[in-house]
Coordinates of C-alpha atoms and ligand atoms in Angstrom, one line a residue:
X627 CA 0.0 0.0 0.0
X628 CA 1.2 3.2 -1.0
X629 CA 1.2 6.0 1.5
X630 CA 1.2 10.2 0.5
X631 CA 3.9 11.8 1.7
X632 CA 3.3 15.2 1.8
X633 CA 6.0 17.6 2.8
X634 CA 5.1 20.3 5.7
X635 CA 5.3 23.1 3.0
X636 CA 2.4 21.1 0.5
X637 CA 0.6 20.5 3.4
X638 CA 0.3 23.8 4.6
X639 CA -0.4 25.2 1.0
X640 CA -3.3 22.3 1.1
X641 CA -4.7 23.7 4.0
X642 CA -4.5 27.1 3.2
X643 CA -6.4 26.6 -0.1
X644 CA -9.2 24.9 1.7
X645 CA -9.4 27.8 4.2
X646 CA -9.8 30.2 1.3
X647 CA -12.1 28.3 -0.4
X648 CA -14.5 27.8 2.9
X649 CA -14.3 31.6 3.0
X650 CA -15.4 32.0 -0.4
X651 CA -18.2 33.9 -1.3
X652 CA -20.2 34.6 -4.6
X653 CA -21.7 37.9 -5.7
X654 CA -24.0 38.8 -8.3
X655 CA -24.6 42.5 -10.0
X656 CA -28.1 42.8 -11.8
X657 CA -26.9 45.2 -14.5
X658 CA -29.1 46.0 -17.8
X659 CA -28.7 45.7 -21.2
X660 CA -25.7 45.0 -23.0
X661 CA -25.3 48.0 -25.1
X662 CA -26.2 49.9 -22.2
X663 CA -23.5 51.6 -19.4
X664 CA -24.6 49.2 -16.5
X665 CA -23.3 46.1 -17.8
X666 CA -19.9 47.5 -18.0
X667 CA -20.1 49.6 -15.4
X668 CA -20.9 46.1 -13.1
X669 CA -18.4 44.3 -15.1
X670 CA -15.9 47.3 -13.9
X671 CA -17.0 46.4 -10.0
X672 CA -15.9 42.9 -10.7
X673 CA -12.8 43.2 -12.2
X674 CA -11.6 45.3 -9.2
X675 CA -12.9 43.2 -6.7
X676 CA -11.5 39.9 -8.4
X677 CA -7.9 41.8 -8.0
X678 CA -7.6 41.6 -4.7
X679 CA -10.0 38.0 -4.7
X680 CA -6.5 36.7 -2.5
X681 CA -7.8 38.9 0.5
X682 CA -11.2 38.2 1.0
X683 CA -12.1 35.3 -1.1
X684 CA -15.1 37.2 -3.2
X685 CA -15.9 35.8 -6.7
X686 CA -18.0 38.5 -8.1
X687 CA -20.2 38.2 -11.8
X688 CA -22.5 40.2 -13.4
X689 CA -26.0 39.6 -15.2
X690 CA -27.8 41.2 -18.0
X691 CA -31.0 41.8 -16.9
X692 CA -34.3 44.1 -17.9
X693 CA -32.8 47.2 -15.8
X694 CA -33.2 48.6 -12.7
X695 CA -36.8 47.9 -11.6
X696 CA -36.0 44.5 -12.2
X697 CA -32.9 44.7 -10.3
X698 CA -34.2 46.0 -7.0
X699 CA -37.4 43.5 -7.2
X700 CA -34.4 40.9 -7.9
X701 CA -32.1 41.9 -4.6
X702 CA -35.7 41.9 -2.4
X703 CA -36.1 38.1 -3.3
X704 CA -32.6 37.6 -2.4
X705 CA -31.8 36.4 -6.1
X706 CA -29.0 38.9 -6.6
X707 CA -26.9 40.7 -4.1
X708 CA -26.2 43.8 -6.0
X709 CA -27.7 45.6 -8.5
X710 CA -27.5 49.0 -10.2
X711 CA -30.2 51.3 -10.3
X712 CA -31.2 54.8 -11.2
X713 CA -31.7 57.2 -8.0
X714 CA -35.1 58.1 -8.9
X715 CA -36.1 54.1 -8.7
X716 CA -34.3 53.8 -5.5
X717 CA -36.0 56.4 -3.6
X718 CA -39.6 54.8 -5.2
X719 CA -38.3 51.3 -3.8
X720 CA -37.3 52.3 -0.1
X721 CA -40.3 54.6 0.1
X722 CA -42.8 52.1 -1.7
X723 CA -44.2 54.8 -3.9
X724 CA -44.8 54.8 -7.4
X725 CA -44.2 51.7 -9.2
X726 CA -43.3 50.2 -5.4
X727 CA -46.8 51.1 -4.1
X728 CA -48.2 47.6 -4.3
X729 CA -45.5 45.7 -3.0
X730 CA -44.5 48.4 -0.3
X731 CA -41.6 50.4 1.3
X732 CA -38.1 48.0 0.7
X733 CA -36.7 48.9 4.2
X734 CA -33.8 46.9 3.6
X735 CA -32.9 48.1 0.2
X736 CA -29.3 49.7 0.9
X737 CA -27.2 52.5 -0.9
X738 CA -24.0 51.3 -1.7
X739 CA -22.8 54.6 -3.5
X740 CA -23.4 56.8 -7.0
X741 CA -22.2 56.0 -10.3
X742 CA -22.6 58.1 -13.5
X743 CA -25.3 61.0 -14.5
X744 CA -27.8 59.6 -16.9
X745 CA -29.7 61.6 -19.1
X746 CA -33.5 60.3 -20.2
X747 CA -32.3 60.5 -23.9
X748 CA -34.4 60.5 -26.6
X749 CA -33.3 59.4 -30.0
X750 CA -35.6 60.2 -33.5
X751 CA -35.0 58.7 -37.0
X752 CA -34.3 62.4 -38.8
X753 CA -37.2 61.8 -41.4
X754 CA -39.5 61.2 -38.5
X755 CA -40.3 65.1 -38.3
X756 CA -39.8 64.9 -34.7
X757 CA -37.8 68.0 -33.3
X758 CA -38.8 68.4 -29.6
X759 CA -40.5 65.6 -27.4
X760 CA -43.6 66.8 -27.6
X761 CA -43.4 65.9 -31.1
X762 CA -43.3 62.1 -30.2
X763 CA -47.4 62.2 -29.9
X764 CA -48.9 60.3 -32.9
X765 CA -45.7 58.9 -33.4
X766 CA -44.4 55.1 -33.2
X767 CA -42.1 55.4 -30.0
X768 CA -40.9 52.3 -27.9
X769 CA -41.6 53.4 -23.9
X770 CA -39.4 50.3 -22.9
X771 CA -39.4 47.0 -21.3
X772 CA -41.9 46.8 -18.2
X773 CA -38.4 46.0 -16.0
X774 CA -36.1 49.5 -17.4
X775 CA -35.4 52.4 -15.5
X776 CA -36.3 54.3 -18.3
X777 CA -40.1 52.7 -19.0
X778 CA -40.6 53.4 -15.1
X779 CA -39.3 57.1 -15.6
X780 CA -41.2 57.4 -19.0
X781 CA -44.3 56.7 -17.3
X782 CA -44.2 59.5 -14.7
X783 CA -43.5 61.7 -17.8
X784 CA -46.5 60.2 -19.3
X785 CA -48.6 61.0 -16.7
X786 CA -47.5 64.6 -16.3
X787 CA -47.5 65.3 -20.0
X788 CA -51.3 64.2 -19.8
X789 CA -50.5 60.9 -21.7
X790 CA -50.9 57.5 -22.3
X791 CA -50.1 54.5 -24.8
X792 CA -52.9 55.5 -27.1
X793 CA -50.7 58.9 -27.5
X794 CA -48.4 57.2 -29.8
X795 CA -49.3 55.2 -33.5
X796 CA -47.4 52.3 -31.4
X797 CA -46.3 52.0 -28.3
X798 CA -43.6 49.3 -28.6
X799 CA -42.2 47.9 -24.8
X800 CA -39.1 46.5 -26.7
X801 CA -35.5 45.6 -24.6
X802 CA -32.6 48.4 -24.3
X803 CA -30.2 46.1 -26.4
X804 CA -33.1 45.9 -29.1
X805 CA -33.8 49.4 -29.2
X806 CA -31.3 50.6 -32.3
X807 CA -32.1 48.7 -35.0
X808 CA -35.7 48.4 -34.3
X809 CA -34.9 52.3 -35.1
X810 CA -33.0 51.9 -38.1
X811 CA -35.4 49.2 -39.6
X812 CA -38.4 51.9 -39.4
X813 CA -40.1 49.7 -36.5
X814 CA -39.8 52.9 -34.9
X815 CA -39.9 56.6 -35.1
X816 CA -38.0 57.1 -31.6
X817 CA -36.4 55.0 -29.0
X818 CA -36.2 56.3 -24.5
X819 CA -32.9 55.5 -22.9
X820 CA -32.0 56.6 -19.3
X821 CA -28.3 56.1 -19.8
X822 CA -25.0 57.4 -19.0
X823 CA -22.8 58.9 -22.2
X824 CA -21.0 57.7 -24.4
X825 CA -23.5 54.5 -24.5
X826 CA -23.1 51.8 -27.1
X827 CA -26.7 51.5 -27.8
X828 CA -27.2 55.2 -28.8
X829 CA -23.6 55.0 -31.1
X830 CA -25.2 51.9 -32.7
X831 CA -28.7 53.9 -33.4
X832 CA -26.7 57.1 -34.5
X833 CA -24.3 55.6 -36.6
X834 CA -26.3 53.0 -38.5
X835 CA -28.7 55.3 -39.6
X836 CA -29.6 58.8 -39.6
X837 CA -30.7 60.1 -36.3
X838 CA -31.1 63.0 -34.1
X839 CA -31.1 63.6 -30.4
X840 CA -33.8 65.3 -29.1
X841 CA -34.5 68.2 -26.6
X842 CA -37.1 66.8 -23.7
X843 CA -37.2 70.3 -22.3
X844 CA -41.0 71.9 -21.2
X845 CA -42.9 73.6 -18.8
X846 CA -43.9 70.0 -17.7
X847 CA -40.6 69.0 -17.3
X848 CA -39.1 72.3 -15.7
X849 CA -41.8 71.6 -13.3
X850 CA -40.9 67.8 -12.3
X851 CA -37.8 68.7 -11.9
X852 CA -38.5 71.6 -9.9
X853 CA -40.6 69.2 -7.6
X854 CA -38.5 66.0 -7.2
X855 CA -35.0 66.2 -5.5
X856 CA -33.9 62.8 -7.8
X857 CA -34.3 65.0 -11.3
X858 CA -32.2 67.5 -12.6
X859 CA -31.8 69.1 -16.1
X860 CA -29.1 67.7 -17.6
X861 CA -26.7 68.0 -20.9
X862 CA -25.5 65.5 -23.9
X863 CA -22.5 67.4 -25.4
X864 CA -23.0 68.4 -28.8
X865 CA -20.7 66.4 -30.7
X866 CA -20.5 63.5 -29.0
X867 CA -23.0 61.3 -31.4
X868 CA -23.1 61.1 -35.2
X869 CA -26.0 63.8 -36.8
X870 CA -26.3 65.5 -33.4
X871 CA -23.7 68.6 -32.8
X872 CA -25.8 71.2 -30.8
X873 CA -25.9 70.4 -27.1
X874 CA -29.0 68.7 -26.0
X875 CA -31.2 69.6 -23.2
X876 CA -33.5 67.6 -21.0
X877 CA -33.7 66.0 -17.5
X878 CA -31.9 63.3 -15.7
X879 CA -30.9 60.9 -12.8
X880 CA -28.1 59.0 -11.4
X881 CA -27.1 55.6 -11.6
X882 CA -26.9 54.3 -7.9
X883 CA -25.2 51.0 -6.8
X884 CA -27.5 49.1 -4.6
X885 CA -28.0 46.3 -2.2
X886 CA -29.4 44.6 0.6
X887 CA -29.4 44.7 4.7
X888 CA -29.1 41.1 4.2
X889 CA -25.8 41.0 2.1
X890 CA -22.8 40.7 5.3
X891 CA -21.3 43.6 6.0
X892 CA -18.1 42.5 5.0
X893 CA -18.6 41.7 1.8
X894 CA -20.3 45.2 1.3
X895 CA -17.4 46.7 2.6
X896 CA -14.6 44.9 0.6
X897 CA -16.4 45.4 -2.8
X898 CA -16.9 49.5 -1.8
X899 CA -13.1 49.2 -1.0
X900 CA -12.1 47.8 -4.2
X901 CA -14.1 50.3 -6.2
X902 CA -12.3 53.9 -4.1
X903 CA -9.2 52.2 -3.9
X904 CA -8.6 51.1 -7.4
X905 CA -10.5 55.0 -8.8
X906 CA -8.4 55.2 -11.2
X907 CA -8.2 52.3 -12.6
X908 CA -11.9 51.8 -12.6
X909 CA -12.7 55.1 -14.2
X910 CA -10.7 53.6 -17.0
X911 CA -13.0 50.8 -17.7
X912 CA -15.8 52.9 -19.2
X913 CA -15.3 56.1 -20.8
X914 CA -19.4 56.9 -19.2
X915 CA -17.5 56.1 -15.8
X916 CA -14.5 58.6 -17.0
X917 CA -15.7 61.7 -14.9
X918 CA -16.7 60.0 -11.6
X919 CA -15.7 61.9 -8.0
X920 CA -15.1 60.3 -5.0
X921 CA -16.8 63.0 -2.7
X922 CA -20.6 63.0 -5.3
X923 CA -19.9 58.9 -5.3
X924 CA -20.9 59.0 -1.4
X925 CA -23.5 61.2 -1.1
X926 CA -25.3 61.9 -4.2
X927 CA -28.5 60.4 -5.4
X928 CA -28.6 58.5 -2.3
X929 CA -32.1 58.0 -0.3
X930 CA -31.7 54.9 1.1
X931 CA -29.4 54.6 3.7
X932 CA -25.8 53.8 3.3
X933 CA -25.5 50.1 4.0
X934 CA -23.0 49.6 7.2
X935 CA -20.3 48.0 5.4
X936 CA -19.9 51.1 3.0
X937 CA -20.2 53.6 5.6
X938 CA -17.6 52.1 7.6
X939 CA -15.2 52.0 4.9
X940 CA -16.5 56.0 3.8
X941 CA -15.5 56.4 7.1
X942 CA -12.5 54.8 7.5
X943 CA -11.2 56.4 4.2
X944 CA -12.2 59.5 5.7
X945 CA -14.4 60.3 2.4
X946 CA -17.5 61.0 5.3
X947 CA -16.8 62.1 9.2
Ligands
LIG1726 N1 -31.2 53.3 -16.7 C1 -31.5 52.1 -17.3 C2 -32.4 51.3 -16.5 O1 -32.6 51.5 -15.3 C3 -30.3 51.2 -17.7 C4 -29.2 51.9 -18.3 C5 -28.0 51.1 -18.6 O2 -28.1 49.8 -18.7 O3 -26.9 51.6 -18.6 O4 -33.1 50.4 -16.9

């Protein structure tokens, strides 16, 4: 019979491997559509916690999914960890208004901290005769998938313009990655996107065809903004798209990284810590994530309160008091 030998230094490395793989844990980002900023953006958070996997043992991945709706409904059921979501849809969540009425107030829905701004962009074929959004009436728009930031956002711009599905030829409730071409096959006359800049989806549908950004800028949006602390007017640079060069006006929210009471601190703290202390690097990944600040990363766009294991890193970082 033959007996393993193992010398003291294989042994130990044996029993160190099973140590960190006792510790490990898995973590899942609900993101959005491919084409969109999310997706990269969570694929960003993973690749600077994976760097440093050796010290806390986290094996982080991300997942398409509908948007953020369907993300927060996603980290309430426990079926993702993580998830990134706009502020404005945060806020609804923890408060249990708005779309969140039915199913009430998340109280354990958790900021983690801010991302990038995203505009509520509107995109027009150019022989669509559609040159402000009040022009999209009568017209064949697609208001989003039920689970988008965007269709939720949409809807309370509906509602205030005095609208509803019957206001458009077609109201089409197609995906974020399947907006573009539905645009430049004629499906459509317009597509809604709540997304950070530069975004893949809106270079696909301004660069395959001929498109135009449009202005979403009214007394009726002047006045939701004035009302709600989550919207502010907001700015695509001129330029910045194919067929577009003005500067483009209209409203916008924040992309917020989210999570649950229920999800350890310490795992909360050691992905916050990877993201602040790998800035650079991470800003790097996406050129949407290119302008991102430390000090609005904390505190902006933030209703729900800090989960513990990012406010004791803030803290120990000295990025709150
Ligand atoms: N804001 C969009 C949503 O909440 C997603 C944008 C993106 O994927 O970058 O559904």
């Amino acid at each position: 019979m033959k007996t393993l030998h193992l010398t003291g230094l294989a042994a130990a490395a044996l029993m160190a491997a099973g140590a960190a793989q006792a510790q490990q844990t898995f973590i899942s980002i609900g993101t959005g559509g491919v084409t969109g900023v999310y997706y990269p953006a969570g694929g960003a958070i993973c690749r600077v916690v994976s760097r440093d996997r050796g010290e806390h043992g986290i094996r982080c991945g991300v997942e398409s999914t509908g948007g953020s709706i369907f993300n927060i409904n996603a980290i309430r059921s426990g079926e993702l960890e993580f998830g990134v979501a706009q502020s404005d849809w945060q806020y609804h969540a923890f408060n249990g208004t708005s779309r969140f009425e039915d199913d009430g107030p998340f109280e354990d829905l958790r900021a983690v901290f801010s991302l990038h701004p995203e505009p509520f962009t509107v995109v027009a074929r150019a022989d669509a005769g559609i040159a402000s959004f009040d022009d999209l009436a009568g017209k064949r728009v697609n208001v989003g998938n039920p689970g988008s930031g965007q269709r939720g956002t949409m809807e309370v711009v509906m509602a205030a313009m005095g609208w509803d599905m019957n206001t458009f030829s077609v109201a089409s409730e197609l995906q974020a990655g399947e907006q573009a071409q539905a645009l430049c096959d004629n499906n459509v006359d317009a597509i809604v996107y709540t997304v950070g800049h530069p975004s893949g989806a809106i270079q696909e549908a301004t660069t395959a065809c001929d498109t135009v950004l449009v202005n979403v800028d009214n007394d009726v949006i002047r006045a939701l903004v004035e009302e709600r602390d989550y919207y502010r007017m907001a700015t695509i640079p001129g330029g910045m798209y194919r067929g577009t060069d003005e500067d483009v006006t209209t409203f916008g929210v924040g992309a917020t990284f989210v999570t649950s009471a229920a999800v350890p601190e310490e795992v909360v703290f050691h992905v916050t810590r990877a993201v602040f202390e790998n800035i650079d690097f991470f800003r790097s990944l996406h050129p949407a994530l290119g302008a991102l600040d430390t000090a609005e990363m904390v505190s902006d766009g933030l209703s729900a309160p800090i989960h513990d294991g990012a406010a004791r890193f803030f803290s120990e970082a000295g990025l709150t008091d």
